[in-house]
PDB file of C-alpha atoms in Angstrom:
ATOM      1  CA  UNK N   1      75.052  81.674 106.312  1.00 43.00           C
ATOM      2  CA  UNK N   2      78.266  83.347 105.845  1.00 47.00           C
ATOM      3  CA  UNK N   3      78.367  86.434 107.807  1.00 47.00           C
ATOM      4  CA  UNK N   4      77.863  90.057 105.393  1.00 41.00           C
ATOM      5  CA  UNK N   5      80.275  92.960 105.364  1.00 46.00           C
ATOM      6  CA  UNK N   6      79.968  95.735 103.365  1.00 42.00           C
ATOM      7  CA  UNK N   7      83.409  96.741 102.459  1.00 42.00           C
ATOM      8  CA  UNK N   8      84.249  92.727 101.920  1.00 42.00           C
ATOM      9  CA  UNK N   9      81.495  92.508  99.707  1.00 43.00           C
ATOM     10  CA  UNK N  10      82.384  95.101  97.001  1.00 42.00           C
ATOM     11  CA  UNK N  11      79.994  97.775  98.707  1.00 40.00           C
ATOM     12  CA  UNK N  12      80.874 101.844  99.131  1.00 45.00           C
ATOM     13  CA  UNK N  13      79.042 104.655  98.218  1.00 43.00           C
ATOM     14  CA  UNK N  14      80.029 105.679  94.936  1.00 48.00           C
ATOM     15  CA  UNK N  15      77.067 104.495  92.774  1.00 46.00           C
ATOM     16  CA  UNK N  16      79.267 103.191  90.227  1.00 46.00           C
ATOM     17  CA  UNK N  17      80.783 100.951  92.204  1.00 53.00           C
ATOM     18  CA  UNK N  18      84.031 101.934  90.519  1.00 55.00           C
ATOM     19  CA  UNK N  19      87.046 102.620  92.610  1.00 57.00           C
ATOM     20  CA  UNK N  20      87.493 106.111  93.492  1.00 60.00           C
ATOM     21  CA  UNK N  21      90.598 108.145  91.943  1.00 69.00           C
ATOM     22  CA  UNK N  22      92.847 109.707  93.949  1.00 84.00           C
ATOM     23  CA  UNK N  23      93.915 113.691  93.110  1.00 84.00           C
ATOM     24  CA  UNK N  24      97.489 114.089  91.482  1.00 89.00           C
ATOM     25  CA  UNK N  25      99.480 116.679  93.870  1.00 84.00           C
ATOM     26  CA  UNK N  26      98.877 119.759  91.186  1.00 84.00           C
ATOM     27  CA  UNK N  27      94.254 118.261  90.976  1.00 85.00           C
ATOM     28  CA  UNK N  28      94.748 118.832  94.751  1.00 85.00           C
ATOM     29  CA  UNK N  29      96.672 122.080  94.573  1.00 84.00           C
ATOM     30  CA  UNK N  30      94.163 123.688  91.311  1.00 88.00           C
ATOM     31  CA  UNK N  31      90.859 122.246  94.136  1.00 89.00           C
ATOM     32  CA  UNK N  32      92.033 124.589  96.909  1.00 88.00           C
ATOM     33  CA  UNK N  33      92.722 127.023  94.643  1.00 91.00           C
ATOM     34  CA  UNK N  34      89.265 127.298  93.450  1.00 93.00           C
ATOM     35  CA  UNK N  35      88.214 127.189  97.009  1.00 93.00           C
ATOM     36  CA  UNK N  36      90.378 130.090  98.015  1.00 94.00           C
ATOM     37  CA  UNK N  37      88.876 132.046  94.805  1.00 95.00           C
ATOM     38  CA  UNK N  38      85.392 131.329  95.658  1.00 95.00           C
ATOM     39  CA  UNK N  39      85.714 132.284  99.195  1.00 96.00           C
ATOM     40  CA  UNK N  40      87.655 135.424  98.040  1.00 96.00           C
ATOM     41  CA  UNK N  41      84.735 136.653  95.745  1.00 96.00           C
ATOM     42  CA  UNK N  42      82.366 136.012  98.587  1.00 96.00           C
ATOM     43  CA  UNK N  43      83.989 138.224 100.683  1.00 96.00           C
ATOM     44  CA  UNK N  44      84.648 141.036  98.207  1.00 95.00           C
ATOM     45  CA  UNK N  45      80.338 140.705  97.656  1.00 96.00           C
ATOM     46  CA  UNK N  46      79.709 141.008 101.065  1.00 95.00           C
ATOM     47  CA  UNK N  47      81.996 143.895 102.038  1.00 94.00           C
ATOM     48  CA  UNK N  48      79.798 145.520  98.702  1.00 93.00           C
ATOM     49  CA  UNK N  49      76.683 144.558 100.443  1.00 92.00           C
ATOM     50  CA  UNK N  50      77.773 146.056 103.937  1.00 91.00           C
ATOM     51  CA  UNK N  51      78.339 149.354 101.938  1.00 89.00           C
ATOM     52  CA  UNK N  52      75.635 149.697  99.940  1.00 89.00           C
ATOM     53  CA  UNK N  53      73.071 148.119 102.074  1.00 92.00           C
ATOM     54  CA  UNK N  54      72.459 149.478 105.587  1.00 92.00           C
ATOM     55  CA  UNK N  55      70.321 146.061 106.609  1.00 93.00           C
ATOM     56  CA  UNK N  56      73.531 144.224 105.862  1.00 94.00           C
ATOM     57  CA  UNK N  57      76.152 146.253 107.699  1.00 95.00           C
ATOM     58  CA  UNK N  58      73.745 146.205 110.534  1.00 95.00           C
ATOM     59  CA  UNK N  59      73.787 142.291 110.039  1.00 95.00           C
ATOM     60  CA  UNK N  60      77.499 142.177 109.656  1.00 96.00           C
ATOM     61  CA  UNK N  61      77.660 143.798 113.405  1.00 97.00           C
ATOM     62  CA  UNK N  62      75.292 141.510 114.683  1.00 96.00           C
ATOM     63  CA  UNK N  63      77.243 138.373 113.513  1.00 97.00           C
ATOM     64  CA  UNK N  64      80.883 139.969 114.890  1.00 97.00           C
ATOM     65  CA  UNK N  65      78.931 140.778 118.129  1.00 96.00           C
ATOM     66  CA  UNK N  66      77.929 136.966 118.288  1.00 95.00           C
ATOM     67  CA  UNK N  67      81.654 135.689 116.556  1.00 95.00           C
ATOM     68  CA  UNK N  68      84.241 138.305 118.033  1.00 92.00           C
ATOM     69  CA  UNK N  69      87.328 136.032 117.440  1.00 93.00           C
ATOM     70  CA  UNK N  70      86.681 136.178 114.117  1.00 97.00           C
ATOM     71  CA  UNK N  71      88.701 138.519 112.092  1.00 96.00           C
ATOM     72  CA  UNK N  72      86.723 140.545 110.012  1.00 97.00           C
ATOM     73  CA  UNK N  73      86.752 138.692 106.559  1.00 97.00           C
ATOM     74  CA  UNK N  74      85.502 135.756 108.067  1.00 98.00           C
ATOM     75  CA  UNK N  75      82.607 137.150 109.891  1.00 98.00           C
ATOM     76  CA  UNK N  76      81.316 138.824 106.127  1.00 97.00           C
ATOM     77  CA  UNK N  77      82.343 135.367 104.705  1.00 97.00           C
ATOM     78  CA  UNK N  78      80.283 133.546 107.767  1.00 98.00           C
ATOM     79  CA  UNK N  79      77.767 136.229 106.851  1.00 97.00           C
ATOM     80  CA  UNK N  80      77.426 135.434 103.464  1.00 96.00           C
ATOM     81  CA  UNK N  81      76.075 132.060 104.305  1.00 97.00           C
ATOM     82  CA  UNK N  82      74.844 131.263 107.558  1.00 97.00           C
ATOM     83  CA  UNK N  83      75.052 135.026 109.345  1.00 95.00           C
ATOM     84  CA  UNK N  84      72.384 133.460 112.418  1.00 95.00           C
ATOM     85  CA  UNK N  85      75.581 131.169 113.652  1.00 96.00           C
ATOM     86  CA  UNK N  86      76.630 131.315 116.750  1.00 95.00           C
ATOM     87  CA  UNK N  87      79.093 128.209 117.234  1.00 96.00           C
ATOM     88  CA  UNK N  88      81.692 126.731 114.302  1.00 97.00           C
ATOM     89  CA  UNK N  89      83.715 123.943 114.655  1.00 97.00           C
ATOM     90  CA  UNK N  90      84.738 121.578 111.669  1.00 96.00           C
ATOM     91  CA  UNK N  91      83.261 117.548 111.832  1.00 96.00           C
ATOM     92  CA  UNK N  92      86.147 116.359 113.426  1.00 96.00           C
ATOM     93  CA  UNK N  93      85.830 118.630 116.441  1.00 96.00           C
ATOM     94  CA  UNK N  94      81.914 118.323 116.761  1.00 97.00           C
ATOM     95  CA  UNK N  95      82.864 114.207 116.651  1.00 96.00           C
ATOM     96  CA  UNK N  96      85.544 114.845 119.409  1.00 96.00           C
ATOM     97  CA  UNK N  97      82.701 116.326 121.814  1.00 93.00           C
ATOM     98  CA  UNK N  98      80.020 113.933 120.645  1.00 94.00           C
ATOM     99  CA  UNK N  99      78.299 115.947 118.681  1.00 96.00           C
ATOM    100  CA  UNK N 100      76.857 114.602 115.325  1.00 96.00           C
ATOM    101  CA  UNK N 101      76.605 116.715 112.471  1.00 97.00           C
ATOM    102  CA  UNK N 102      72.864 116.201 110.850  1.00 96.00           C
ATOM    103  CA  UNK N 103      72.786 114.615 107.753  1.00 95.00           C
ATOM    104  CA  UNK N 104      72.845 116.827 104.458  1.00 95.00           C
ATOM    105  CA  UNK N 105      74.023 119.816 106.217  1.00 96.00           C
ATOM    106  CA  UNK N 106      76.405 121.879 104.472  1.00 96.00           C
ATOM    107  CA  UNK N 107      79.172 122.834 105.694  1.00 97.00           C
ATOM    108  CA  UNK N 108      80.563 126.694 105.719  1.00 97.00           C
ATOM    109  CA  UNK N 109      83.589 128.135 104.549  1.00 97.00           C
ATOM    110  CA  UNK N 110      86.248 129.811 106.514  1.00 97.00           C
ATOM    111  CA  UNK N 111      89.391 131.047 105.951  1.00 96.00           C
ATOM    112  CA  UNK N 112      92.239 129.093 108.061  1.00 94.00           C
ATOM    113  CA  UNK N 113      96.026 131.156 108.058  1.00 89.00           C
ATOM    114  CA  UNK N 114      99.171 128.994 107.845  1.00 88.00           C
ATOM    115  CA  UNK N 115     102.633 129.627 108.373  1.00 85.00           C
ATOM    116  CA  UNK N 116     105.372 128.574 105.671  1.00 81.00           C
ATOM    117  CA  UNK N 117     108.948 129.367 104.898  1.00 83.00           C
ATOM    118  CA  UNK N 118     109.969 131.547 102.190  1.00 84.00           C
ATOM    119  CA  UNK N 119     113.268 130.926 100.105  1.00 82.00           C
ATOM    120  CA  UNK N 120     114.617 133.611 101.899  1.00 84.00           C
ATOM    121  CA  UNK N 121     114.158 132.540 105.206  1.00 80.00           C
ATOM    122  CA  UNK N 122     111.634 134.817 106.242  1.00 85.00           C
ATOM    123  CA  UNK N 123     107.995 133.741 107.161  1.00 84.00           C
ATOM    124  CA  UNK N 124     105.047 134.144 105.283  1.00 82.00           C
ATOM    125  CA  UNK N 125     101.326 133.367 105.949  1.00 88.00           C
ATOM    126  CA  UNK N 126      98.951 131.745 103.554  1.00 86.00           C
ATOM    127  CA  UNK N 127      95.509 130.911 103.766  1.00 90.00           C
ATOM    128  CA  UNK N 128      93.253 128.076 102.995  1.00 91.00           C
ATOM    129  CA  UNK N 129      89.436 126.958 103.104  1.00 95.00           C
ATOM    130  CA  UNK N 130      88.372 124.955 105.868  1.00 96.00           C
ATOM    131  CA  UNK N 131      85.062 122.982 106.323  1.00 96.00           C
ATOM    132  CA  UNK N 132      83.147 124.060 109.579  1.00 97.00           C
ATOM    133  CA  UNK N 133      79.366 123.423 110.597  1.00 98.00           C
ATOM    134  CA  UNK N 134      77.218 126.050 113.211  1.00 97.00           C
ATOM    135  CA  UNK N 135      76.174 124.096 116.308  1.00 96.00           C
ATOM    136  CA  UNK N 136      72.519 124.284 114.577  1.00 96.00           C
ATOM    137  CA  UNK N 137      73.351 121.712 111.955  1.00 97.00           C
ATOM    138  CA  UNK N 138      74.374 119.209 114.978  1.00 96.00           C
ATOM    139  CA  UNK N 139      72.229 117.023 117.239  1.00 95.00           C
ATOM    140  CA  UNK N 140      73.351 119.109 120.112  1.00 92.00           C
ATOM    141  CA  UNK N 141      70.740 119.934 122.677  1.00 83.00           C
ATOM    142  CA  UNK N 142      72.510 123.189 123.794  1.00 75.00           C
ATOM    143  CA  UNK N 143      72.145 126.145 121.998  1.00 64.00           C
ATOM    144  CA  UNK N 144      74.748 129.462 121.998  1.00 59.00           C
ATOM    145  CA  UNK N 145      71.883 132.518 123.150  1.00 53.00           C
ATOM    146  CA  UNK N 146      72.532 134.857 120.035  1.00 50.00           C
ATOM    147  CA  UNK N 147      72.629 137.674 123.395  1.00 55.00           C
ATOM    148  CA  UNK N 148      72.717 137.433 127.270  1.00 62.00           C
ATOM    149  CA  UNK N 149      71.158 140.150 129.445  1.00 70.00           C
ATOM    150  CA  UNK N 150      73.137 141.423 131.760  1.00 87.00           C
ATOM    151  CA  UNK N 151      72.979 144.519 134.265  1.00 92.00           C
ATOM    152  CA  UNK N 152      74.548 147.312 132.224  1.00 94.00           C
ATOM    153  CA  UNK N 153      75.712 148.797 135.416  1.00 94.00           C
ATOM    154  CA  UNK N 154      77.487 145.937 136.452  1.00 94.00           C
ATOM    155  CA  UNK N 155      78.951 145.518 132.995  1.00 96.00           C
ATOM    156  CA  UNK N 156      80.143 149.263 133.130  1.00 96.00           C
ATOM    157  CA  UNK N 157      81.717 148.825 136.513  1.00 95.00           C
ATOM    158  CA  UNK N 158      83.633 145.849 134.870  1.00 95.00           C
ATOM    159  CA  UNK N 159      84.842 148.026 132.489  1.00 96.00           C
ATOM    160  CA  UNK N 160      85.907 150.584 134.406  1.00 96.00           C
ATOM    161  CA  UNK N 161      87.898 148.208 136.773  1.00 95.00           C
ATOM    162  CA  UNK N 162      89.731 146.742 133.623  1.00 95.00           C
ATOM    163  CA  UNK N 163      90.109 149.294 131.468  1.00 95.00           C
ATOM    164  CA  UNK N 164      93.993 149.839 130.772  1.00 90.00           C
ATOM    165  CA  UNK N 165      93.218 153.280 131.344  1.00 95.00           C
ATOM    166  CA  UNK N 166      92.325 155.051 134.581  1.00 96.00           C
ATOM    167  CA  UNK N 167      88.932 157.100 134.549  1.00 96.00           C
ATOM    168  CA  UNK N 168      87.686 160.189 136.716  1.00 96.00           C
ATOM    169  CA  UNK N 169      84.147 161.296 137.514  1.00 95.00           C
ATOM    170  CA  UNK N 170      84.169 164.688 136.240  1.00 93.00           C
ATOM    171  CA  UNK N 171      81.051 167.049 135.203  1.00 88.00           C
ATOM    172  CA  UNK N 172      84.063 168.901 133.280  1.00 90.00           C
ATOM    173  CA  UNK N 173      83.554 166.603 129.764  1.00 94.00           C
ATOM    174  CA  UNK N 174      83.587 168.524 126.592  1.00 93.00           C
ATOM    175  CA  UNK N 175      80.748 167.500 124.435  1.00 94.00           C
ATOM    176  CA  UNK N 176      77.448 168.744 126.551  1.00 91.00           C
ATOM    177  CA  UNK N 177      75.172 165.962 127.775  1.00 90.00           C
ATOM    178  CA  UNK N 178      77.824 163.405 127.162  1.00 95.00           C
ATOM    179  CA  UNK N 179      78.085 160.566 129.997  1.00 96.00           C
ATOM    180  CA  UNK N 180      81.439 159.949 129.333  1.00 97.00           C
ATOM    181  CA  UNK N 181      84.526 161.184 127.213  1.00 98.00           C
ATOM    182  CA  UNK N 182      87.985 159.429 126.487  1.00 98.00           C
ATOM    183  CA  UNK N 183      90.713 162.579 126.432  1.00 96.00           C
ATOM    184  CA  UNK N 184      93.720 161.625 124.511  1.00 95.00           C
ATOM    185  CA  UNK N 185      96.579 164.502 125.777  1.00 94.00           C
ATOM    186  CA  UNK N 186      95.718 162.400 130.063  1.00 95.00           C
ATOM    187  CA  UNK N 187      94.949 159.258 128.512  1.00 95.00           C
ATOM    188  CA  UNK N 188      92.039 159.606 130.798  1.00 96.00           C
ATOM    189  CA  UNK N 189      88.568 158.689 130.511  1.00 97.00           C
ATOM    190  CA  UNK N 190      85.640 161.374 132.150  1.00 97.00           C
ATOM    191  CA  UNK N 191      82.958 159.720 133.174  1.00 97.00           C
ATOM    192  CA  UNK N 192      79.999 162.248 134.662  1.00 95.00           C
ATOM    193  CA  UNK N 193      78.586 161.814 137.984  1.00 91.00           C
ATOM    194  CA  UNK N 194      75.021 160.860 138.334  1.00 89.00           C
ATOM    195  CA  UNK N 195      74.091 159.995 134.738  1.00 90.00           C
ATOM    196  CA  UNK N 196      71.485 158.096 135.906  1.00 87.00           C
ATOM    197  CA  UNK N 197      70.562 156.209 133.066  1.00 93.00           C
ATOM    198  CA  UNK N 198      72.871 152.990 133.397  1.00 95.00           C
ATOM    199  CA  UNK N 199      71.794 151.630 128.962  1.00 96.00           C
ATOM    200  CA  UNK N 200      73.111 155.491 128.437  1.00 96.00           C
ATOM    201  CA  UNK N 201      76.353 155.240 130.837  1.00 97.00           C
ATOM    202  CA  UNK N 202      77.331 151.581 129.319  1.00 97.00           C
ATOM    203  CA  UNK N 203      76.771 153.256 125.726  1.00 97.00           C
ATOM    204  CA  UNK N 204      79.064 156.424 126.327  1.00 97.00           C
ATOM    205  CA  UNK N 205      81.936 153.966 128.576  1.00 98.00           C
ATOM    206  CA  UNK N 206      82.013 151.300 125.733  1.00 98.00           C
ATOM    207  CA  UNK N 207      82.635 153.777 123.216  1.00 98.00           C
ATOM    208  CA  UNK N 208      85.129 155.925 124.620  1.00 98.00           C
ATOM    209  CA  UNK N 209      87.252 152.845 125.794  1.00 98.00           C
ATOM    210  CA  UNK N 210      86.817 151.538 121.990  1.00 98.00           C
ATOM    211  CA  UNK N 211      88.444 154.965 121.198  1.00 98.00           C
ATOM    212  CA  UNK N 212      90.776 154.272 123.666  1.00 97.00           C
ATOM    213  CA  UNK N 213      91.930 151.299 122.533  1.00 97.00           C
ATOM    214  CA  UNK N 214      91.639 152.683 118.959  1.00 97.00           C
ATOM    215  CA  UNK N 215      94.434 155.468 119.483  1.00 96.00           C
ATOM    216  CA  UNK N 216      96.623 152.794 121.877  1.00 95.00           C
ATOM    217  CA  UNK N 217      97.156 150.709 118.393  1.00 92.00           C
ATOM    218  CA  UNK N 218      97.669 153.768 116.041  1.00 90.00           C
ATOM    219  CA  UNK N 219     100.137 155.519 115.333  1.00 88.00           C
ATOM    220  CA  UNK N 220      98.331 158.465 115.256  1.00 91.00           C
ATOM    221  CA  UNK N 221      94.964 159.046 116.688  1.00 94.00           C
ATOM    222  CA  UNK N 222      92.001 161.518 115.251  1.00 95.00           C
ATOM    223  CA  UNK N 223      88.529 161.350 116.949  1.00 96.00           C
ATOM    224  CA  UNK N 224      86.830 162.369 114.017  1.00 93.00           C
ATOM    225  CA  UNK N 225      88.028 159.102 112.287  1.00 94.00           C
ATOM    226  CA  UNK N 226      87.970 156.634 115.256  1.00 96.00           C
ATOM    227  CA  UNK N 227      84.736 157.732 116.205  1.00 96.00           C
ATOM    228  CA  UNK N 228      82.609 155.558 113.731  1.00 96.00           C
ATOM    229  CA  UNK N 229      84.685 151.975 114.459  1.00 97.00           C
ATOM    230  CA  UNK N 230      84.234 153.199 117.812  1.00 98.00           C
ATOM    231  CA  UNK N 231      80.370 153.176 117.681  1.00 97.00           C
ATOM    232  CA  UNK N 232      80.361 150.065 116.115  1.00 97.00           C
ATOM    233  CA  UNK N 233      81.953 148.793 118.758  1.00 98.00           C
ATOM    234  CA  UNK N 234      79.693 150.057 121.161  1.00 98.00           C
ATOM    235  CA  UNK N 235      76.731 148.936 119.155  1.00 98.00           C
ATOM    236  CA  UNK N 236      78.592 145.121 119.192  1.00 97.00           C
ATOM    237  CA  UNK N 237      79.138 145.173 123.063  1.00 97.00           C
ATOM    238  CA  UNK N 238      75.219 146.259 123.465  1.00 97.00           C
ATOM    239  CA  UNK N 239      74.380 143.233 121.325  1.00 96.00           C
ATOM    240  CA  UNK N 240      77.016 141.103 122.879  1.00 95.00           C
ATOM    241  CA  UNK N 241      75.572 141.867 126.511  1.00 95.00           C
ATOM    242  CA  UNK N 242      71.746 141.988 125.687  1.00 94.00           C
ATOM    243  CA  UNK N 243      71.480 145.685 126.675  1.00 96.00           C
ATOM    244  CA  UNK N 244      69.312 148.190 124.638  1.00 96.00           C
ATOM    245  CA  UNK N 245      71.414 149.752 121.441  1.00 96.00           C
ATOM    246  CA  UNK N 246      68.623 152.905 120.898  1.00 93.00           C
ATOM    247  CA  UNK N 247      70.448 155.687 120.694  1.00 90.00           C
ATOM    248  CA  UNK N 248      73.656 154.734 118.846  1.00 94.00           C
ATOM    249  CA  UNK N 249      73.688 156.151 115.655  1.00 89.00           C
ATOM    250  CA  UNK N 250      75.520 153.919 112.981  1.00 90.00           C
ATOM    251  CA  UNK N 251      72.300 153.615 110.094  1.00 81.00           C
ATOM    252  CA  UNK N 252      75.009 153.499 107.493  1.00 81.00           C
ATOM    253  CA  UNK N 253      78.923 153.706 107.098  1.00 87.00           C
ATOM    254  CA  UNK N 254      80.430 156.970 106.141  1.00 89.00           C
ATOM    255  CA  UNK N 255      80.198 158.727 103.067  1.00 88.00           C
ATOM    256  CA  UNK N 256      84.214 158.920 102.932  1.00 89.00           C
ATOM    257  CA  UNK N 257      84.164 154.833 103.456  1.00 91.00           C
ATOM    258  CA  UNK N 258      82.546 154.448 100.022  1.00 88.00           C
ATOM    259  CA  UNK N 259      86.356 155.771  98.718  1.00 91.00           C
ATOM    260  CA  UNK N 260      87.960 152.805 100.596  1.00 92.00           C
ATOM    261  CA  UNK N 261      88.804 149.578  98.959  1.00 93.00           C
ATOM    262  CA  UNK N 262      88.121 146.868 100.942  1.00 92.00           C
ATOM    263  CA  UNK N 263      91.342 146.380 102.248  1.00 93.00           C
ATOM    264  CA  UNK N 264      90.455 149.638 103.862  1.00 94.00           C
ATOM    265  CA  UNK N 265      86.971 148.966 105.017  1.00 94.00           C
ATOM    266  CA  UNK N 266      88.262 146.265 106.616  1.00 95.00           C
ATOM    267  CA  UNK N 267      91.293 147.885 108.452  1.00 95.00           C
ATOM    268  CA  UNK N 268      87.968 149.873 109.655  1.00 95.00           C
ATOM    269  CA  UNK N 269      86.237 147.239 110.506  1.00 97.00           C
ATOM    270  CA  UNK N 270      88.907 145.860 112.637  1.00 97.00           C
ATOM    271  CA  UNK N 271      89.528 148.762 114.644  1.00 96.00           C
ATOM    272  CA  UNK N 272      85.750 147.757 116.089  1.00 97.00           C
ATOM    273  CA  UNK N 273      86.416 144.180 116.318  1.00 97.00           C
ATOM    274  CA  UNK N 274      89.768 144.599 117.788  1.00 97.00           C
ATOM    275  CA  UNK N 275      88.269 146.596 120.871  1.00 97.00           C
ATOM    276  CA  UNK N 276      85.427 144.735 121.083  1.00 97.00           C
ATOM    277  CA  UNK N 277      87.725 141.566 121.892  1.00 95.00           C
ATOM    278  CA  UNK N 278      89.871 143.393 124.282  1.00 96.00           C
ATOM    279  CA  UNK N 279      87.040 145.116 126.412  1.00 96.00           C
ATOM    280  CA  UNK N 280      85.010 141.947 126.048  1.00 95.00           C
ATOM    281  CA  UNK N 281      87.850 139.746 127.413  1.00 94.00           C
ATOM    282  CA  UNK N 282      88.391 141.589 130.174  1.00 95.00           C
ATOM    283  CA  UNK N 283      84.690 141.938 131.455  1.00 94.00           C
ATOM    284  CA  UNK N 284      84.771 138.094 130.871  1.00 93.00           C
ATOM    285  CA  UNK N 285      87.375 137.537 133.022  1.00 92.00           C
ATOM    286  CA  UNK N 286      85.988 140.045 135.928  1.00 92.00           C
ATOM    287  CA  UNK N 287      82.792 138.739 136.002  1.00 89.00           C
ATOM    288  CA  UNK N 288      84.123 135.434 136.241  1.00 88.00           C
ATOM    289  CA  UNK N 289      86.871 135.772 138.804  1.00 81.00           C
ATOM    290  CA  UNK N 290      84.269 135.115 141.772  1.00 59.00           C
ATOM    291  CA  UNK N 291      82.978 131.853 140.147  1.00 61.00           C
ATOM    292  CA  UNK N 292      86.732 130.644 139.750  1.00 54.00           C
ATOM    293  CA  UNK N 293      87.970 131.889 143.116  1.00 51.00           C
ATOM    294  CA  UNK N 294      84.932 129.244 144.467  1.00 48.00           C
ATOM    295  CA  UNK N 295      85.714 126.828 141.958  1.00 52.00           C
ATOM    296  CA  UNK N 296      89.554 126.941 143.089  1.00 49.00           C
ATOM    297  CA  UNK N 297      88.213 126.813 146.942  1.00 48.00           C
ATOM    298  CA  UNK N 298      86.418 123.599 145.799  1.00 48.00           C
ATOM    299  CA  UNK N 299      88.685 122.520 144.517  1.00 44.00           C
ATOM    300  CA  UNK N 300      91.141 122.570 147.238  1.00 49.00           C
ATOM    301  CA  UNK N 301      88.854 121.198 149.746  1.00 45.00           C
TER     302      UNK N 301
END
């Protein structure tokens, strides 16, 4: 008996069993189009939802907590579809690290940027939709903890050791009962002696630093308007590090932010997100310089 081969034999998996048609260039070109819409009014609902819904905004800071190389309009577009993810990666790279993506899962949308040459030499960025699946539609056995617990006090020492600004202990910190306090005219961060609650201390030290990075990428700095993206960034670092968030007060966005478009929301937004990445990258890297210092000795011997 001859031997059977699919593909010799006629077989693929259109039911028809007709040849598939390829896209003309300007089919292609109207498909990511469509795409780039739908992904576009997904984002504009969400940003509505984080507004008008306190349950979602808190949601939207629990999924930048988990995804904080995200920018901010692809967290709300993650969000909108699958806001328990904790891992992305498109088929190919899941195939690349053995992974197998389960059958019927569907994928997500995210928004990829790409560089390309204007007529007038300059360079612009575009963006298109790419196909990614969370590491709970795979096969794999490991699983991204949505938060680690960690020592806050450790955490806030890390902090304190990385910060690009240098800090004092000081009971001379002008808001009363405050554990610490980021002054803009020193570029100086107070931090009270003997606070003695170490969930309270991290609180205070990851919000001032978010105000200090904050005013070191504006142009001009105001408390009263940093100090909401700045609590939002403490409230992400709390989730990020499994420590206790009672006692940050972010129920719902401003009554000014309801004004904003959402270009402005998200400008916001990314004020948290942006601090959250640089304080979070640096702790990474402190609490990990012991384990590669061994790892180097290791590897040496």
């Amino acid at each position: 008996m001859a031997n059977y081969h699919p593909k010799r034999n006629g077989f693929n998996r259109n039911k028809s069993n007709e040849p598939r048609q390829q896209m003309t260039k300007e089919e292609y070109a109207l498909k990511k189009e469509e795409e780039r819409n739908a992904a576009y009014s997904m984002i504009d609902e969400g940003f509505n939802n984080i507004l008008q819904s306190p349950e979602s905004f808190m949601q939207y800071l629990d999924t930048q907590a988990r995804l904080d190389r995200y920018s901010v309009a692809n967290t709300v577009l993650i969000m909108q579809q699958l806001p328990e993810a904790t891992q992305l990666k498109d088929y190919k790279d899941w195939s690349e690290t053995g992974v197998t993506v389960k059958r019927g899962s569907k994928s997500l949308m995210i928004l990829e940027p790409k560089e390309y040459s204007r007529e007038n030499g300059s360079v612009g960025i575009s963006y298109n939709v790419k196909r990614v699946f969370d590491i709970s539609q795979t096969n794999s056995r490991r699983r991204n903890a949505s938060t680690v617990n960690h020592d806050p006090a450790k955490i806030v020492s890390a902090m304190l050791e990385t910060s690009q600004i240098d800090y004092e202990i000081s009971d001379k910190i002008p808001i009363e009962n405050a554990a610490a306090y980021y002054e803009p005219e020193s570029n100086m961060l107070l931090v009270r002696e003997n606070v003695g609650d170490a969930t309270k201390l991290f609180q205070a030290v990851a919000q001032e630093l978010s105000l200090a990075e904050i005013a070191y990428n504006s142009d001009s700095y105001s408390r009263s308007e940093a100090l909401y993206p700045a609590k939002c960034a403490a409230y992400m670092l709390c989730r990020k590090y499994g420590i206790d968030t009672k006692g940050i007060d972010i129920a719902s966005p401003p009554k000014e932010w309801a004004d904003l478009d959402n270009n402005g929301i998200r400008e916001k937004l990314t004020m948290a997100r942006d601090s959250v990445n640089e304080i979070g990258s640096k702790v990474y890297s402190e609490l990990n310089k012991d384990r590669e210092a061994r790892s180097n000795d290791d590897m040496e011997r």
